[in-house]
Structure formats: structure tokens, C-alpha cells
Short mmCIF file of C-alpha atoms and ligand atoms in Angstrom, two decimals:
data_model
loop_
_atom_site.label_atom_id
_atom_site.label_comp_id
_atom_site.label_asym_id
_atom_site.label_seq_id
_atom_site.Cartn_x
_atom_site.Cartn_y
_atom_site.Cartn_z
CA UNK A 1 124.34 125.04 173.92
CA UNK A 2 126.83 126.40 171.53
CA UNK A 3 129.03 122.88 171.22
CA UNK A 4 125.54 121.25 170.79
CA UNK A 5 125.02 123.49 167.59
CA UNK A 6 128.76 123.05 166.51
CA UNK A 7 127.92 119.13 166.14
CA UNK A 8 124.52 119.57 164.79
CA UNK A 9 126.47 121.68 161.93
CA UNK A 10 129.42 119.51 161.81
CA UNK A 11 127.13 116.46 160.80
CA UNK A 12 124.76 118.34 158.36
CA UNK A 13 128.13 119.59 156.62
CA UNK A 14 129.02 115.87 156.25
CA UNK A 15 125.40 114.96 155.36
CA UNK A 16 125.48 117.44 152.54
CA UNK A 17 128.89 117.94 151.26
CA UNK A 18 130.08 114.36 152.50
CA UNK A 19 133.39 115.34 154.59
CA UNK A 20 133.58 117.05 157.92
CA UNK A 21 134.28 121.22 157.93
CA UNK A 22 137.68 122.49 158.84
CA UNK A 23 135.64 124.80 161.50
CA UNK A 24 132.30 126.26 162.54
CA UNK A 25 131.75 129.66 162.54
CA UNK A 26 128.93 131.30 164.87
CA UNK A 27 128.28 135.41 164.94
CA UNK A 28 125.27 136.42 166.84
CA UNK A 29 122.46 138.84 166.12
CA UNK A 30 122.17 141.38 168.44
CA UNK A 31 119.25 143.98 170.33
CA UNK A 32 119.90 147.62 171.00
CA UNK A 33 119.82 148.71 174.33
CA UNK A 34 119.98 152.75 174.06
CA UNK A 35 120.79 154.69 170.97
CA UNK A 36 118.69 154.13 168.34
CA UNK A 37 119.21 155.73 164.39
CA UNK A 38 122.56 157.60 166.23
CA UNK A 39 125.24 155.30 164.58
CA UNK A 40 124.79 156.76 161.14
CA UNK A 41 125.29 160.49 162.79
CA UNK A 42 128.63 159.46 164.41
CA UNK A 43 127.24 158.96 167.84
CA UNK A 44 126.60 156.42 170.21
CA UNK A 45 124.90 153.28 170.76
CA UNK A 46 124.53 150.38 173.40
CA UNK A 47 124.22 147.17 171.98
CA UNK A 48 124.32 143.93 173.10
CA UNK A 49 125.31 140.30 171.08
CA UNK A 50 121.84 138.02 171.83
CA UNK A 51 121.75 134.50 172.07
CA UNK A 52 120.75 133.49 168.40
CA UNK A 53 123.37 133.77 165.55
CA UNK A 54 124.39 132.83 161.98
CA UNK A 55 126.65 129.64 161.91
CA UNK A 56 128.49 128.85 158.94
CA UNK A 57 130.60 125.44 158.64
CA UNK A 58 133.28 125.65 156.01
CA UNK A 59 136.37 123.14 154.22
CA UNK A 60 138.13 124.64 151.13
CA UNK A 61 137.90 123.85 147.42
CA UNK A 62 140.67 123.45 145.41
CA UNK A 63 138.55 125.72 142.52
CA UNK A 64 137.02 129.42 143.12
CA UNK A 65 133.87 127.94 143.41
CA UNK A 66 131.80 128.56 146.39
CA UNK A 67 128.82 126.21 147.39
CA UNK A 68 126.21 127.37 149.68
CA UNK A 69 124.08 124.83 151.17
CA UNK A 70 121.39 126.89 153.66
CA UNK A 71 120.02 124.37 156.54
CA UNK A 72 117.11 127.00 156.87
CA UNK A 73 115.29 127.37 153.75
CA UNK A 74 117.01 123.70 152.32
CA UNK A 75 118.75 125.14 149.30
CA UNK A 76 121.71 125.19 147.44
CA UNK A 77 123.40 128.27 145.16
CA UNK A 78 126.70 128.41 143.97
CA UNK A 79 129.02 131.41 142.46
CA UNK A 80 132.35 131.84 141.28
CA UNK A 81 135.08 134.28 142.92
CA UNK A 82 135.79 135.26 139.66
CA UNK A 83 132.03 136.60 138.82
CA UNK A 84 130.11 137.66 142.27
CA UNK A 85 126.85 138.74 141.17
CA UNK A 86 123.79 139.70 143.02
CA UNK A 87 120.96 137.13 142.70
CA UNK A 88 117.28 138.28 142.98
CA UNK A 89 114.33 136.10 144.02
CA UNK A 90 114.11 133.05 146.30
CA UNK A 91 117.99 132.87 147.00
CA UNK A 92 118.31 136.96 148.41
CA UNK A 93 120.14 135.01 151.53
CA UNK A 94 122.97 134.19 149.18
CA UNK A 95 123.56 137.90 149.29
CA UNK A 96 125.00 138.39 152.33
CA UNK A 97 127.93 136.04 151.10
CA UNK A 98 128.44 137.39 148.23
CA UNK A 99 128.57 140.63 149.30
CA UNK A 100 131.26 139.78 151.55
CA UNK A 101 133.44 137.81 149.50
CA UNK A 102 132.93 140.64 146.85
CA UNK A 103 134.41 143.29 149.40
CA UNK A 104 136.66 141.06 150.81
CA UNK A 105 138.57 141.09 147.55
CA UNK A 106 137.38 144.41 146.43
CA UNK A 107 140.04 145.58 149.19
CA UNK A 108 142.41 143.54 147.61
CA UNK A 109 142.22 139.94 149.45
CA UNK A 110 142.54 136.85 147.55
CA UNK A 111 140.12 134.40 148.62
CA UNK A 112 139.56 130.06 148.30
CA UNK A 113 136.50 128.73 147.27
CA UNK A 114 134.65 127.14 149.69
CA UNK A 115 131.69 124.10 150.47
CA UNK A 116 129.95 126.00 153.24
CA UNK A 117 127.21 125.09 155.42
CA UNK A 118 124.73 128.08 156.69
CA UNK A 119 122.20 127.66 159.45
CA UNK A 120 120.86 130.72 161.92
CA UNK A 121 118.23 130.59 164.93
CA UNK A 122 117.76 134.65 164.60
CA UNK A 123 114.56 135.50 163.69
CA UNK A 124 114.76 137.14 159.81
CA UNK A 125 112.98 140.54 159.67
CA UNK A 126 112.35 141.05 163.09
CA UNK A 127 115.05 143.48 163.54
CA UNK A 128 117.19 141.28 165.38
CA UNK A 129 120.27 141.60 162.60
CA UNK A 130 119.74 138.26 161.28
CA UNK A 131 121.71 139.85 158.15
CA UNK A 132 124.76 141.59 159.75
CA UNK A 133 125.08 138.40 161.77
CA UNK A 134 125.44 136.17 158.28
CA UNK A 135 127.59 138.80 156.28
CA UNK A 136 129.70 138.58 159.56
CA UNK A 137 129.85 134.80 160.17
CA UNK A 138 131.04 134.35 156.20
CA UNK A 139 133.31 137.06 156.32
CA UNK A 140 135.30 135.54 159.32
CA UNK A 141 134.64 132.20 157.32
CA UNK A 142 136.01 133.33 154.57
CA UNK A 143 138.98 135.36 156.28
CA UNK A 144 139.97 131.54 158.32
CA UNK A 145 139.84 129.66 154.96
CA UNK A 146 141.92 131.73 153.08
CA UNK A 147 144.39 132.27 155.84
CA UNK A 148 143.54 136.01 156.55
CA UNK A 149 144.77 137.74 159.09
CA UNK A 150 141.96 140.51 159.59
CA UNK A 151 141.14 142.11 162.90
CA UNK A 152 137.13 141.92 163.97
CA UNK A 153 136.62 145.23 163.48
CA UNK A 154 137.62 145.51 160.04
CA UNK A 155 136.18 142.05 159.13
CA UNK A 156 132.84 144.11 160.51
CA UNK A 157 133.50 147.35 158.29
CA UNK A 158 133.69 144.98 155.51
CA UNK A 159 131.03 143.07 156.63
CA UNK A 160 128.74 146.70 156.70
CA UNK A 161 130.06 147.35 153.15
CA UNK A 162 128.54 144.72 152.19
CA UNK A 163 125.17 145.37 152.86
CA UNK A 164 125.38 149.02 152.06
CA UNK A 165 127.29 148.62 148.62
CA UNK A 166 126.56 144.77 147.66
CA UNK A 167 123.00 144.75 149.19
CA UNK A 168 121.56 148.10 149.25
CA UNK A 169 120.78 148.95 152.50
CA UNK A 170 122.56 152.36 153.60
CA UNK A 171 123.10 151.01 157.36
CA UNK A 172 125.33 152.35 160.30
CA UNK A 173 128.42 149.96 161.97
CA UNK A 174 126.26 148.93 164.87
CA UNK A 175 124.79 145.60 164.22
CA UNK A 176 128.17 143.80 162.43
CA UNK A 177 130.11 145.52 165.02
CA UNK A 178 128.52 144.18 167.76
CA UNK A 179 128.22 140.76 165.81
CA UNK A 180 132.00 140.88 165.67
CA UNK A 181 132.98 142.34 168.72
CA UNK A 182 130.12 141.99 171.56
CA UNK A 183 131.20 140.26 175.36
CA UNK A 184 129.19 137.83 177.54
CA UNK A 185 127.68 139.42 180.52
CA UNK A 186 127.70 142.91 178.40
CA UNK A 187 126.39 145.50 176.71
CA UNK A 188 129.08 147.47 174.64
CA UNK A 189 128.88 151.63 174.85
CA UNK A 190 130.02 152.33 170.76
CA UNK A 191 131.35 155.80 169.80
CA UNK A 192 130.61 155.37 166.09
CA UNK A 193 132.58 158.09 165.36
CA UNK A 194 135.69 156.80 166.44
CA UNK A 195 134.66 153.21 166.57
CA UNK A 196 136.36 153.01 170.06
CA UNK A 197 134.13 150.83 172.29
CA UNK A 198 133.91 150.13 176.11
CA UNK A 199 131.88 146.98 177.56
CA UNK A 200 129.26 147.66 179.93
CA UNK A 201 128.37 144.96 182.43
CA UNK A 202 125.04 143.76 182.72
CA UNK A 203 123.90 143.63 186.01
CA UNK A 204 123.53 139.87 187.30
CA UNK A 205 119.73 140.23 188.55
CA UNK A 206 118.69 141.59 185.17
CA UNK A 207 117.39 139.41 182.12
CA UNK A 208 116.67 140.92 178.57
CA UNK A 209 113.62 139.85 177.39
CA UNK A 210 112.74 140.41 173.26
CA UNK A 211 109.26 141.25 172.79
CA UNK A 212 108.26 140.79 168.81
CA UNK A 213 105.23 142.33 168.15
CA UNK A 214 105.18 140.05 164.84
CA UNK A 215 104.21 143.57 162.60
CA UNK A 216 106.21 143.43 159.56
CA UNK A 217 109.01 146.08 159.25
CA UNK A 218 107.36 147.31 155.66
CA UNK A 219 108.67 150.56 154.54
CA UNK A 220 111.54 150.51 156.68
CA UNK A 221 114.49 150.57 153.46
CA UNK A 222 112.56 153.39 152.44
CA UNK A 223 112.22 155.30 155.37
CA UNK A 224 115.27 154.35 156.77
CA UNK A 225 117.21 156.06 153.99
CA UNK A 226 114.78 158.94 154.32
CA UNK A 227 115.72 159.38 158.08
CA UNK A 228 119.47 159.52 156.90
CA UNK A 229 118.61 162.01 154.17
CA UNK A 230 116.47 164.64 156.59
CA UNK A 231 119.86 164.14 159.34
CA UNK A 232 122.40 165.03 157.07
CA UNK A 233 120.37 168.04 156.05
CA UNK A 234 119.97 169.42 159.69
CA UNK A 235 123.55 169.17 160.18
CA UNK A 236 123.93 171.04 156.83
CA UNK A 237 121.65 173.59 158.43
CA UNK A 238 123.74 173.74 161.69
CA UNK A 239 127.02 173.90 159.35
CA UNK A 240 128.19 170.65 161.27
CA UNK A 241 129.99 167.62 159.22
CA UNK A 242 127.33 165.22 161.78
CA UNK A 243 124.75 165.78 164.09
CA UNK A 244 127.12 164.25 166.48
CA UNK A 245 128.62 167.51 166.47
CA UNK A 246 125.62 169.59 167.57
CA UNK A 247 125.70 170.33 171.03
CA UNK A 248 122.15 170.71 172.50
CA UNK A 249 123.17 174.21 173.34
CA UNK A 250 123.35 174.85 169.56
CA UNK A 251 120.22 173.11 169.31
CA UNK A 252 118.16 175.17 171.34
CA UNK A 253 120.11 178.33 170.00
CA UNK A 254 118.75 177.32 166.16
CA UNK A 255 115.92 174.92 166.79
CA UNK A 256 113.30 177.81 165.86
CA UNK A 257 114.98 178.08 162.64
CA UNK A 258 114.84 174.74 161.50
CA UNK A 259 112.12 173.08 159.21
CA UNK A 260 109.76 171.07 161.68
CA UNK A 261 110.58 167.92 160.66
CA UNK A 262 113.68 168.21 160.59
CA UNK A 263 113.99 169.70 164.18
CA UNK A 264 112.26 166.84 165.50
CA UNK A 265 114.87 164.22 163.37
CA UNK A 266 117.59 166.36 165.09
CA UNK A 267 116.71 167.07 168.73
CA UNK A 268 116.23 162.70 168.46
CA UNK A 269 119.81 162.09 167.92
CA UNK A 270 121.07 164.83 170.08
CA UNK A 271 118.94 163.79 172.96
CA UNK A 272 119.48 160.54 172.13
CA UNK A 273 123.22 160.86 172.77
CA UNK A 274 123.03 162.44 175.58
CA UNK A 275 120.41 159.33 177.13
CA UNK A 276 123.30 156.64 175.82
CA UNK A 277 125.75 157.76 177.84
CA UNK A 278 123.53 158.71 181.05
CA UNK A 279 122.07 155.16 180.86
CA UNK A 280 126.30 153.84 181.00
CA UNK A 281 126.87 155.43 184.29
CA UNK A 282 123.30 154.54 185.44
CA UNK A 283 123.76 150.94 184.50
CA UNK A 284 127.61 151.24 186.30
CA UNK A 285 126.18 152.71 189.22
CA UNK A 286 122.84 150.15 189.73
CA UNK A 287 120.38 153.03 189.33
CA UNK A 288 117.94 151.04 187.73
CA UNK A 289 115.25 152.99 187.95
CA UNK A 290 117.37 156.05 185.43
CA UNK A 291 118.02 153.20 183.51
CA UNK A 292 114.34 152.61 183.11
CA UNK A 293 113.86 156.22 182.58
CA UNK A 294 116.16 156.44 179.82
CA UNK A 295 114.84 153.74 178.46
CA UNK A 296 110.70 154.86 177.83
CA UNK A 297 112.31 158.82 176.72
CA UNK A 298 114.49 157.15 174.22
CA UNK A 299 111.02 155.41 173.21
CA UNK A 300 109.50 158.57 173.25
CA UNK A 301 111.63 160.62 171.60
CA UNK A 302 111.90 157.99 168.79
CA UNK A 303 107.66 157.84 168.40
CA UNK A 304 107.20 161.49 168.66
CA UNK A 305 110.21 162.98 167.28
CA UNK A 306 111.71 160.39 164.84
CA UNK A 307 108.75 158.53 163.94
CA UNK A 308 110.03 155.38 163.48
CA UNK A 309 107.58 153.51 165.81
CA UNK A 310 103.71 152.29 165.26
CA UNK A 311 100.77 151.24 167.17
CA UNK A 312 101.85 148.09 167.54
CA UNK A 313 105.51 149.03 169.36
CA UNK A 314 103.45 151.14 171.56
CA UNK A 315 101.62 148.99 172.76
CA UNK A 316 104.22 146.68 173.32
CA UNK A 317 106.00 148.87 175.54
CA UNK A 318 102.90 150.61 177.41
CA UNK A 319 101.81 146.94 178.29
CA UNK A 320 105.48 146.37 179.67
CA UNK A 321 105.52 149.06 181.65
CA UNK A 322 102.37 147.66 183.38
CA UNK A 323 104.19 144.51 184.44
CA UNK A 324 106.05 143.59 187.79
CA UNK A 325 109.19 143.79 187.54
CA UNK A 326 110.28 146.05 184.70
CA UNK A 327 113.23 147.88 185.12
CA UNK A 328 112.21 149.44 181.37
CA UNK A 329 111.00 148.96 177.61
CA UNK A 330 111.61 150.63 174.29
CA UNK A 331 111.41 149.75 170.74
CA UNK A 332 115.02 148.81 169.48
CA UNK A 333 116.42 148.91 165.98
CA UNK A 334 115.24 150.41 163.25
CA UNK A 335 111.44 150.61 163.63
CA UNK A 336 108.56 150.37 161.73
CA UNK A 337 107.69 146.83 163.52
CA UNK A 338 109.86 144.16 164.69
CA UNK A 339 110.75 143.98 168.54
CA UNK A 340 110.70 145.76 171.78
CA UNK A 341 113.66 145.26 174.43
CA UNK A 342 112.59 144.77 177.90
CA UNK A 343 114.86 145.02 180.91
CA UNK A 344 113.27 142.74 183.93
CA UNK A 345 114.31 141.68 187.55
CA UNK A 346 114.66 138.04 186.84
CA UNK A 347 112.97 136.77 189.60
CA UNK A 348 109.99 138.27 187.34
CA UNK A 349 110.88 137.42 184.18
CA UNK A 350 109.06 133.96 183.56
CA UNK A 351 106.00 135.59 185.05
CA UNK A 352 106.39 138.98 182.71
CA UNK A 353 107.16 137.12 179.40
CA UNK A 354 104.07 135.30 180.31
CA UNK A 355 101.38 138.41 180.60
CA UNK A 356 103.06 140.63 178.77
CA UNK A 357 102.21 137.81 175.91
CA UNK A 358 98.89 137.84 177.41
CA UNK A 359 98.42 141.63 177.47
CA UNK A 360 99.64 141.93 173.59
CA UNK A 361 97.01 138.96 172.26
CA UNK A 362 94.40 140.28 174.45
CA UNK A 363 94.65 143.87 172.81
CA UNK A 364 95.78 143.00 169.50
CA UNK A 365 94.59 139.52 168.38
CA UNK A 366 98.56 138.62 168.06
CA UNK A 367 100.59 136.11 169.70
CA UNK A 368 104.19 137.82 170.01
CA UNK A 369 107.33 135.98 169.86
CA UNK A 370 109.03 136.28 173.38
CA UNK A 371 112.66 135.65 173.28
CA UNK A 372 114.37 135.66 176.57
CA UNK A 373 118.24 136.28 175.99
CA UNK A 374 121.56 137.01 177.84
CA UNK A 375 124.57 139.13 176.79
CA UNK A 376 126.57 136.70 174.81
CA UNK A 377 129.98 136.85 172.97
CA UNK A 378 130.62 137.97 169.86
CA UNK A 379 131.99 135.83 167.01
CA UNK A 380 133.51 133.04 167.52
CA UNK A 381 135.09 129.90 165.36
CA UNK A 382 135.03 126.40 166.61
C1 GLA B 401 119.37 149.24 161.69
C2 GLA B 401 120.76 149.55 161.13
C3 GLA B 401 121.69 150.07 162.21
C4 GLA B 401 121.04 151.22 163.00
C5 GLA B 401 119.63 150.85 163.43
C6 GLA B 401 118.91 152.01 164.08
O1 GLA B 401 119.48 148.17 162.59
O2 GLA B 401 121.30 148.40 160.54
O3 GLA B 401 122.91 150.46 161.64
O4 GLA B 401 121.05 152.41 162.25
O5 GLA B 401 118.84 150.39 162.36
O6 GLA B 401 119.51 152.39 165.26
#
């Protein structure tokens, strides 16, 4: 599959730029397992790298000129090293470059300009990270053509600078890290405090199955910032530097205290913490049916206490949980719309993607977008 797209890019580099590319890069979108809106508080997540991703093909200039040619929307933008500015309207995509290249020598390396080629199969606003996985496919193409020797990880923390200080978006480490860093056949457990990770198999029998419910993520900037806001004022209230730091014994000590809302924000992440690393030993030990446990409180505790979800994710995951076969469902990523993640025995899986697709346009009117995926690798250059 993957040397298949390598070739497909190799030729519409030489279609459009009319020599081959020194190398083709591919970094992967990704779908959160467990630990959802904890990355930003310094806690922990479980993602896994999906099978879509950003590709970028790339050969050096001998200017500071960078060409952009994107295969998906069939357009071209250009900008010089020397001048990275952010461009508004119908070439926002170019951002994610930018923004890279702009950190990338913001931190003090010098770059080459570069013809590159950008194509991506990950669906764009469905809250797959169809973003993180561009900023970190040109980062690493950038990095390779200018003869950088940067490790994944920081290629990702430059990559997540990008969006938050180039692009706007105040995000955690999870999605470029995972972009950067994610293993075939695994999940990887992330301590976003100290960005130490561990990989987490998969178990063989089990296939991850993307459910989009096709709702538009609307507000979610605005909200998402908002969520950030409300958690770094309950850990002001419980004197701690991140609610990773509040122990649920603390919790239930001050809870009464706390504004409403904010309660609810908090006990979220520090339950949610807790469920991240139950679900690693369940998933080590087999015990699927914690997994699926953890699984529908995280979904829960995210509707009812962090009200990020909607109708729409609800129903998504109440009509999973009706299927054969499901080991368990939850919204994953930010919220507000975009996609469920479904753990399913795979000798079910054809049969679930099929009425759970059913199920959703019989109640809704909607045909979802199934993807069925497998842990895949992170980045890699070809
Ligand atoms: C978005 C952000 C991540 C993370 C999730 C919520 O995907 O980019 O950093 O905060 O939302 O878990």
C-alpha cells in the first residue's frame, strides 16, 4: 500500500515539477484510544498512528524559495524563507508548512528551499489530525533536505509550535507526537508531562473501526481554548501547577468548593487519567471487556462532565454498543463532531461497519464515513 503511494507521488512530483523527488515523506493521522482533553493538563493519553497520512515528496532548490504544489485541492503557493507569512483564504493548507519552516528556523535552523509535492488520504476536519500529520510530514521534509539531524520528538514539538504559535490553535503534543513517533501493531501510553512513552500492543483479534458521524466540528477553536482556560483555573483553585497533579483524593477533599463547571472540567481529567492507565494493563492483560468499560465512562465522563460531545456522537456510540461484537466505543479527539473509535472482534467487523452505518442513517438521515484502520507506524521517509 505504502510503496504504491510512494510511486503515485514520485510521478505526480515529476508531472508537476518535471524531475523526480530526492524522497517521499509519509506521517499518519492518528485516533485516540483513551485520554481525551488530558494532554494539555500534563497527563496521559493512548493514541494510535491510523492508516491515512500526509505525504510530502521533496528535491531542493538552489534559492530560498519554497513551491508547494497540493495533489488534493490542485494548487500551487509559493513563499520565501526569508519572509514566512501566514496566508488567509483558499490556501489555509499552506499553513501548516509555513508554520513549520518558520519554527524550524525560529530555533535557529537554517533551511533549503524546496519544490515539494503534498498529497493526504486523512479526512480534513474530522478530527482525525489531518493537520498535525502535514506540519509533521514537512517538518521531517524539511529537516532531510536541509541535512538536519533532529530527533522525532523534537521535530513533533516543533511541529505542535507550529500550530499553536504559526496557526492559532492552542493544542496539546498528542496528535504530532503520535504522527512522529506511533508503532505498527500499537497503541502508544503518552505521559505528556514527561513526554516519556511506552507502546501498547494491540491485540491481534481486534480491528479499530472510525465511525464519522459527518457533523461538522463548529465551535470547537473556541471551545477548545475555553476548556483549557476553565482547567488551568481549577488547578489554580487546587494550588496545583496542572491538574495532572490533583490526586482524586484532593478532589473529593475540595470538589464541594469548586465552581460547578469547573468541578465537572476537573473530575474529567482526573478520572480520565486514572481510566488511561487502567485501560494499559487491561489491554496487556486481554480483559476486554474493562477495556470496553473504560472505554463508554471515558465517553461519559467527556458528555456529562466535559461537554465536548453532541447528539450526534451519542448516538454514534449508543448504536455501537448495540452491535455484535463490540469490545467498546467513545468519541475521540476533541469533540464537538467528527468521529467515534470503535474497538470490534474482527470476525465482526465487516458485519458491524455495515449496521452500525445502517443504524446511524436510519436515525439520523446521515450516511457516516466508516474507516476501518490498523495501528500503523509513525513517520517514515522513502
Ligand atoms: C485535539 C488536540 C489534542 C488533544 C485533543 C483532545 O486533537 O490537537 O492535542 O488535546 O484535541 O484530547
Amino acid at each position: 500500500m505504502n510503496a504504491h503511494v510512494v510511486d503515485k507521488m514520485r510521478s505526480a512530483f515529476q508531472r508537476h515539477f518535471g524531475s523526480t523527488p530526492s524522497f517521499v515523506v509519509r506521517a499518519p493521522g492518528r485516533v485516540n484510544l483513551i485520554g481525551e482533553h488530558t494532554d494539555y493538563n500534563q497527563g496521559f493519553v493512548m493514541p494510535l498512528a491510523i492508516n491515512r497520512a500526509a505525504w510530502v515528496a521533496a528535491r531542493a532548490r538552489d534559492d530560498r524559495t519554497v513551491v508547494l504544489q497540493s495533489e488534493n485541492f490542485s494548487k500551487r503557493d509559493e513563499f520565501s524563507l526569508d519572509r514566512i507569512e501566514r496566508v488567509q483564504g483558499a490556501e489555509v493548507w499552506s499553513n501548516y508548512v509555513r508554520g513549520v519552516a518558520y519554527i524550524l528556523q525560529d530555533v535557529g535552523h537554517s533551511l533549503r528551499g524546496m519544490d515539494a509535492l503534498v498529497w493526504g488520504d486523512v479526512p480534513m476536519g474530522a478530527g482525525l489530525s489531518s493537520s498535525a500529520a502535514l506540519e509533521v510530514a514537512s517538518a521531517n521534509a524539511f529537516a532531510a533536505i536541509s541535512d538536519l539531524q533532529i530527533s522525532p520528538l523534537d521535530l513533533a514539538l516543533m511541529s505542535q509550535r507550529a500550530e499553536i504559535e504559526f496557526v492559532g490553535v492552542n493544542v496539546g503534543i498528542m496528535d504530532q507526537m503520535i504522527s512522529a513517533l506511533g508503532q505498527e501493531g500499537h497503541a502508544l501510553l503518552i505521559d505528556c508531562r514527561t513526554l516519556d512513552y511506552q507502546a501498547v500492543p494491540i491485540p491481534d483479534d481486534i480491528a479499530i473501526i472510525i465511525a464519522d458521524t459527518m457533523k461538522g466540528r463548529g465551535l470547537v477553536d473556541s471551545k477548545y481554548n475555553e476548556r483549557r482556560r476553565e482547567c488551568e483555573e481549577g488547578a489554580r483553585l487546587f494550588g496545583a501547577v496542572s491538574l495532572r497533579d490533583v490526586t482524586p483524593e484532593m478532589f473529593e477533599q475540595k470538589q464541594s468548593g469548586l465552581p460547578e463547571a469547573i468541578m465537572r472540567r476537573c473530575r474529567h481529567v482526573i478520572t480520565e487519567n486514572g481510566r488511561v492507565l487502567a485501560c494499559v494493563e487491561a489491554l496487556k492483560g486481554r480483559n476486554l471487556s474493562a477495556v470496553g468499560e473504560l472505554l463508554r465512562q471515558s465517553h461519559i465522563s467527556l458528555r456529562d462532565d466535559y461537554d465536548v460531545s453532541c447528539k450526534e456522537l451519542d448516538m454514534m456510540v449508543d448504536l455501537a454498543f448495540e452491535q455484535r461484537g463490540i469490545v467498546g466505543a467513545r468519541m475521540t479527539g476533541a469533540g464537538f463532531g467528527g468521529c467515534t473509535v470503535n474497538l470490534v472482534e474482527k470476525e465482526h467487523a465487516e458485519v458491524f461497519a455495515r449496521q452500525l452505518t445502517d443504524a446511524y442513517l436510519n436515525q439520523t438521515g446521515v450516511l457516516p464515513s466508516i474507516y476501518v484502520s490498523t495501528a500503523e507506524a509513525g513517520t517514515q521517509i522513502f
